[in-house]
Coordinates of C-alpha atoms in Angstrom, one line a residue:
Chain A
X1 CA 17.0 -21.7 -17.6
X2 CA 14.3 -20.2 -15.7
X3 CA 13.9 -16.8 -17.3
X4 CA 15.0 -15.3 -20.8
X5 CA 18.4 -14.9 -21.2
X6 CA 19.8 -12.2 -23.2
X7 CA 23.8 -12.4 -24.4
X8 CA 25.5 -10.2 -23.8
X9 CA 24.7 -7.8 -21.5
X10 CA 27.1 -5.2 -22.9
X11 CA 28.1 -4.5 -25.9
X12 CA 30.0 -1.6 -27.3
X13 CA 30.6 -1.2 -31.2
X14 CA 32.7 1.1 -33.5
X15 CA 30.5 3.1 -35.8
X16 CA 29.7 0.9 -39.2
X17 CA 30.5 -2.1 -36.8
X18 CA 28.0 -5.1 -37.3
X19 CA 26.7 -6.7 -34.2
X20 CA 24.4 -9.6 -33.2
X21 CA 22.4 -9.6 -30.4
X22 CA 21.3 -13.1 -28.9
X23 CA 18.1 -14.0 -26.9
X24 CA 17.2 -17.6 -25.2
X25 CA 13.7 -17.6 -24.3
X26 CA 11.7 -20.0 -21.6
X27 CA 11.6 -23.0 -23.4
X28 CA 8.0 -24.0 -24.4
X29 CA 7.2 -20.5 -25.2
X30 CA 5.7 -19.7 -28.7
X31 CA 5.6 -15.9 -28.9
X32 CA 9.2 -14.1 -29.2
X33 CA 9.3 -10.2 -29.5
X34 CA 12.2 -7.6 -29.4
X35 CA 12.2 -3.8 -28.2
X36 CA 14.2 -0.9 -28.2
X37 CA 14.5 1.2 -25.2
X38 CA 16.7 4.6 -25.5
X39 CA 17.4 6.0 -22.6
X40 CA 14.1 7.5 -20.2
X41 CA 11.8 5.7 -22.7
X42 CA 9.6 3.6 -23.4
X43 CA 10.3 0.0 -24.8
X44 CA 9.7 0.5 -29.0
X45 CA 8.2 -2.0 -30.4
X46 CA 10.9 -3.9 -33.9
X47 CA 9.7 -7.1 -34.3
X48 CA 7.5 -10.4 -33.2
X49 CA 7.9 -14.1 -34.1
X50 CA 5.2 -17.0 -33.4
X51 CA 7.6 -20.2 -33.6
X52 CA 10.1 -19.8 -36.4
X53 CA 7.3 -16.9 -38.5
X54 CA 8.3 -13.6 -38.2
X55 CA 4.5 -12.3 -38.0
X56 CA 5.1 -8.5 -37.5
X57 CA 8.4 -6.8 -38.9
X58 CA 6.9 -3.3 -38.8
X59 CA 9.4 -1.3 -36.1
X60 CA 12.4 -2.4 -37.3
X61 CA 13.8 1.1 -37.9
X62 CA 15.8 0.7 -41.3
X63 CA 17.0 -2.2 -43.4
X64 CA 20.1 -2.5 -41.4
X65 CA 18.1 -4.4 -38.6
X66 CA 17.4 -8.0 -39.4
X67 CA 16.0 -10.4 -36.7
X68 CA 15.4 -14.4 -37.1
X69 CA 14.6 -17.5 -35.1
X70 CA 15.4 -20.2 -37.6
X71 CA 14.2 -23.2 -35.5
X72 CA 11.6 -21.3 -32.6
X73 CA 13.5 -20.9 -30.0
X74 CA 16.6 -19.1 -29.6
X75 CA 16.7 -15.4 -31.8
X76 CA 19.1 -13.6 -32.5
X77 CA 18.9 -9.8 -33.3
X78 CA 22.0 -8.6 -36.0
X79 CA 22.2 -4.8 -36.6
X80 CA 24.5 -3.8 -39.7
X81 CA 27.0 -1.2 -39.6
X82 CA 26.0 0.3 -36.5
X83 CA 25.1 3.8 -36.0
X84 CA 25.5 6.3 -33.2
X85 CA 21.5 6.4 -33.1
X86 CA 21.0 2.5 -32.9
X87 CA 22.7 3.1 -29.3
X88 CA 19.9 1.6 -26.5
X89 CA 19.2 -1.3 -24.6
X90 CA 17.3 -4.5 -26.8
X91 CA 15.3 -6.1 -24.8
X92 CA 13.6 -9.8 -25.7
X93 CA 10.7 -11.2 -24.3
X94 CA 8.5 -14.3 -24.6
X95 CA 5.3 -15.8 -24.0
X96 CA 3.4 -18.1 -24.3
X97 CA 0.2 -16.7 -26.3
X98 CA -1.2 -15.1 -23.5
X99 CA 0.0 -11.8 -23.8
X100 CA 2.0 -12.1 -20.1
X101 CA 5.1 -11.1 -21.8
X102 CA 7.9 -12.4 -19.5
X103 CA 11.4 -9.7 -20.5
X104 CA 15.4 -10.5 -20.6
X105 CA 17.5 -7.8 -19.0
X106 CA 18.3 -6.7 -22.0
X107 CA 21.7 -6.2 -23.9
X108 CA 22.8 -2.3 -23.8
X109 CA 24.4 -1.7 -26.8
X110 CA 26.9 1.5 -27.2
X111 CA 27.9 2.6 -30.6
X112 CA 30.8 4.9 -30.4
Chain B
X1 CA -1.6 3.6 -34.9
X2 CA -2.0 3.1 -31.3
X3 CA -1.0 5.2 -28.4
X4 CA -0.2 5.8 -24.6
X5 CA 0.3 8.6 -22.5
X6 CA 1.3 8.4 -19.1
X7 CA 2.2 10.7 -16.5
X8 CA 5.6 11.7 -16.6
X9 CA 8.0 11.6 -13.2
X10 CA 9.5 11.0 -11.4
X11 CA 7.5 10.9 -8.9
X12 CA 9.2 11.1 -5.4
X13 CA 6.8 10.3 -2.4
X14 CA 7.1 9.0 1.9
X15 CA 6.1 5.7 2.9
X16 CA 2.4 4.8 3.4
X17 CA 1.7 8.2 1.0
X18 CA -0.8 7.4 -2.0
X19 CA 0.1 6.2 -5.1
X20 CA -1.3 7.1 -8.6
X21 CA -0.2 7.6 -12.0
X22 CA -1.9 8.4 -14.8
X23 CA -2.5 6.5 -18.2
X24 CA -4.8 7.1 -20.8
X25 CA -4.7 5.4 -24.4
X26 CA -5.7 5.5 -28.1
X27 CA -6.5 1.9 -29.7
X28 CA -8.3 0.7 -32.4
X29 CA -11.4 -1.8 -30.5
X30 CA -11.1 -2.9 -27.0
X31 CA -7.3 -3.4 -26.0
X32 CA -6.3 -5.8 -23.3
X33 CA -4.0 -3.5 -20.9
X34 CA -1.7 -3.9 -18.7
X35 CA 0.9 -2.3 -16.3
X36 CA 4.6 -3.3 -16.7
X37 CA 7.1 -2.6 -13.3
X38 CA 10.9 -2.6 -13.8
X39 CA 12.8 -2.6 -10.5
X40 CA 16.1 -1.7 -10.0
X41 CA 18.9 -3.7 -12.0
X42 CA 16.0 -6.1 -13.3
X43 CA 13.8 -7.0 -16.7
X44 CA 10.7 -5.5 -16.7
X45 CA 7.9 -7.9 -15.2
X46 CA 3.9 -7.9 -15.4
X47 CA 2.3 -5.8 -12.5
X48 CA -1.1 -6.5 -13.6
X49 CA -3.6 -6.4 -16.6
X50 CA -7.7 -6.0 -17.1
X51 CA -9.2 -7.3 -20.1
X52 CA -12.3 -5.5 -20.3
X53 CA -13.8 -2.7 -19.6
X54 CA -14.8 -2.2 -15.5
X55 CA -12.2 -4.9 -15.3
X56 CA -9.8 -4.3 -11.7
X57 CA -6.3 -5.8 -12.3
X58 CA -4.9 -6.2 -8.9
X59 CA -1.5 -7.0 -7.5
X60 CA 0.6 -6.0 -4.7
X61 CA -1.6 -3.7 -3.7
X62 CA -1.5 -2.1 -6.3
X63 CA -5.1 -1.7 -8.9
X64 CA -6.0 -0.2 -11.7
X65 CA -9.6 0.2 -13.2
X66 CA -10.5 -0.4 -17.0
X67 CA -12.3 3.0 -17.8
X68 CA -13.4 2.5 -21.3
X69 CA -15.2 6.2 -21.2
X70 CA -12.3 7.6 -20.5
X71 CA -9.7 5.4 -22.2
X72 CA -7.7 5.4 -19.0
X73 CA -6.0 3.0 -16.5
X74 CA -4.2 4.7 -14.0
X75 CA -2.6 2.6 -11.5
X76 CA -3.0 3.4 -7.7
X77 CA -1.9 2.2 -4.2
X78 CA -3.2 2.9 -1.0
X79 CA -0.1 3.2 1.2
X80 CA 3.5 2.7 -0.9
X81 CA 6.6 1.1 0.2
X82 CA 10.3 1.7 -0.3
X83 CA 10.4 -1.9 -2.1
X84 CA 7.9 -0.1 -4.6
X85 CA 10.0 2.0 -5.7
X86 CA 10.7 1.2 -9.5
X87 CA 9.9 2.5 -13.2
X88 CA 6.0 1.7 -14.0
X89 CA 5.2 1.6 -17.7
X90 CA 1.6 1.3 -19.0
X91 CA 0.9 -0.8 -21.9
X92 CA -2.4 -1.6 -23.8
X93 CA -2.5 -4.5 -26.0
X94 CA -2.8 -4.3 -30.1
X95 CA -5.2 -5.2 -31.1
X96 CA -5.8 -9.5 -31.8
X97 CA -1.7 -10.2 -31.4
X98 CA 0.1 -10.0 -28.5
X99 CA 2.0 -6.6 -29.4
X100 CA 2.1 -3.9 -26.6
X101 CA 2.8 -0.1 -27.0
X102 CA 4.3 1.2 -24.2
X103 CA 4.4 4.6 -22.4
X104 CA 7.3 6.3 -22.0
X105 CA 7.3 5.0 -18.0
X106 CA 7.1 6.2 -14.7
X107 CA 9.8 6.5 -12.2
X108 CA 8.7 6.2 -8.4
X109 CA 11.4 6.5 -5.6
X110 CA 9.9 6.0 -2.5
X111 CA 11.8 7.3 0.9
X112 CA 11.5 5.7 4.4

């Protein structure tokens, strides 16, 4: 496609539910990041991949969040038994290096 | 680590009024930054970006100046439109990778 796609666009979860999160960036692009964005913030920074290397892990909030791209392109985001707190939107973006990050609409994620 | 603060909204203004909002920034070096836009319903999309210090990123109408003294990039427009009416997020690169932190955004509505 022409942008990234993010699937899917909702998702609700019971508490201790596991969930995974799917992004599809624009093909040819190396750089593959996710964010967290609660509500009236800011995107936070969880995690970055060049290719199939997971470079920078460092704001993925607990060890319940575990990201991977196994073959450098599609990613997929899987949170383990969900918590009320984890609720947000997860947005993915991609680049190609250059640091013009081009974002998904994001996959808002409800844990009730 | 590094930071951002921007000016919190929202920020309601008429047509053809002037536009600025106000970011300033603690980084380790001599980030890259850049202003992020989200429009209404969308993924958030580069506005512009400067690169070095004195550097004017410029898009839409829209500039902002590189004030290394300062450690600020405020984002202004001469005369806005309703179209412009959106969540603006500033965001200074980390560093060597491609990481951004972003500030906690900006919410313009803009009435005919």
């Amino acid at each position: 496609g022409a942008g990234v796609s993010q699937s899917p666009r909702y998702k609700v979860a019971k508490r201790g539910q596991d969930v995974a999160l799917r992004c599809d960036p624009i093909s040819g692009h190396v750089s593959l990041f996710w964010y967290q964005q609660a509500l009236g913030q800011g995107p936070e920074f969880l995690t970055y991949f060049q290719n199939e290397a997971q470079l920078d892990k460092s704001g993925l909030p607990s060890d319940r969040f575990f990201a991977e791209r196994p073959e450098g392109s599609v990613s997929t985001l899987k949170i383990q038994r969900t918590q009320q707190e984890d609720s947000a939107v997860y947005l993915c973006a991609s680049s190609l290096g250059t640091r013009k990050l081009f974002f998904g609409s994001g996959t808002q994620l409800s844990v009730l | 680590g590094d930071s951002v603060t921007q000016m919190e909204g929202p920020v309601t203004l008429s047509e053809e009024a002037f536009l600025t909002i106000n970011c300033t920034y603690t980084a380790t070096g001599y980030p890259s930054l850049f202003w992020y836009v989200q429009y209404p319903g969308e993924g958030l999309q580069l506005l512009l970006k400067a690169t070095k210090a004195d550097d004017k990123g410029s898009n839409k109408g829209f500039e902002a100046t590189y004030r290394k003294e300062t450690t600020s990039f405020h984002l202004e427009k001469g005369s806005v439109q309703v179209s412009d009416s959106a969540v603006y997020f500033c965001a200074p690169g980390q560093g060597g990778s491609e990481k951004l932190v972003f500030g906690k955004g900006t919410k313009l509505t803009v009435n005919p």
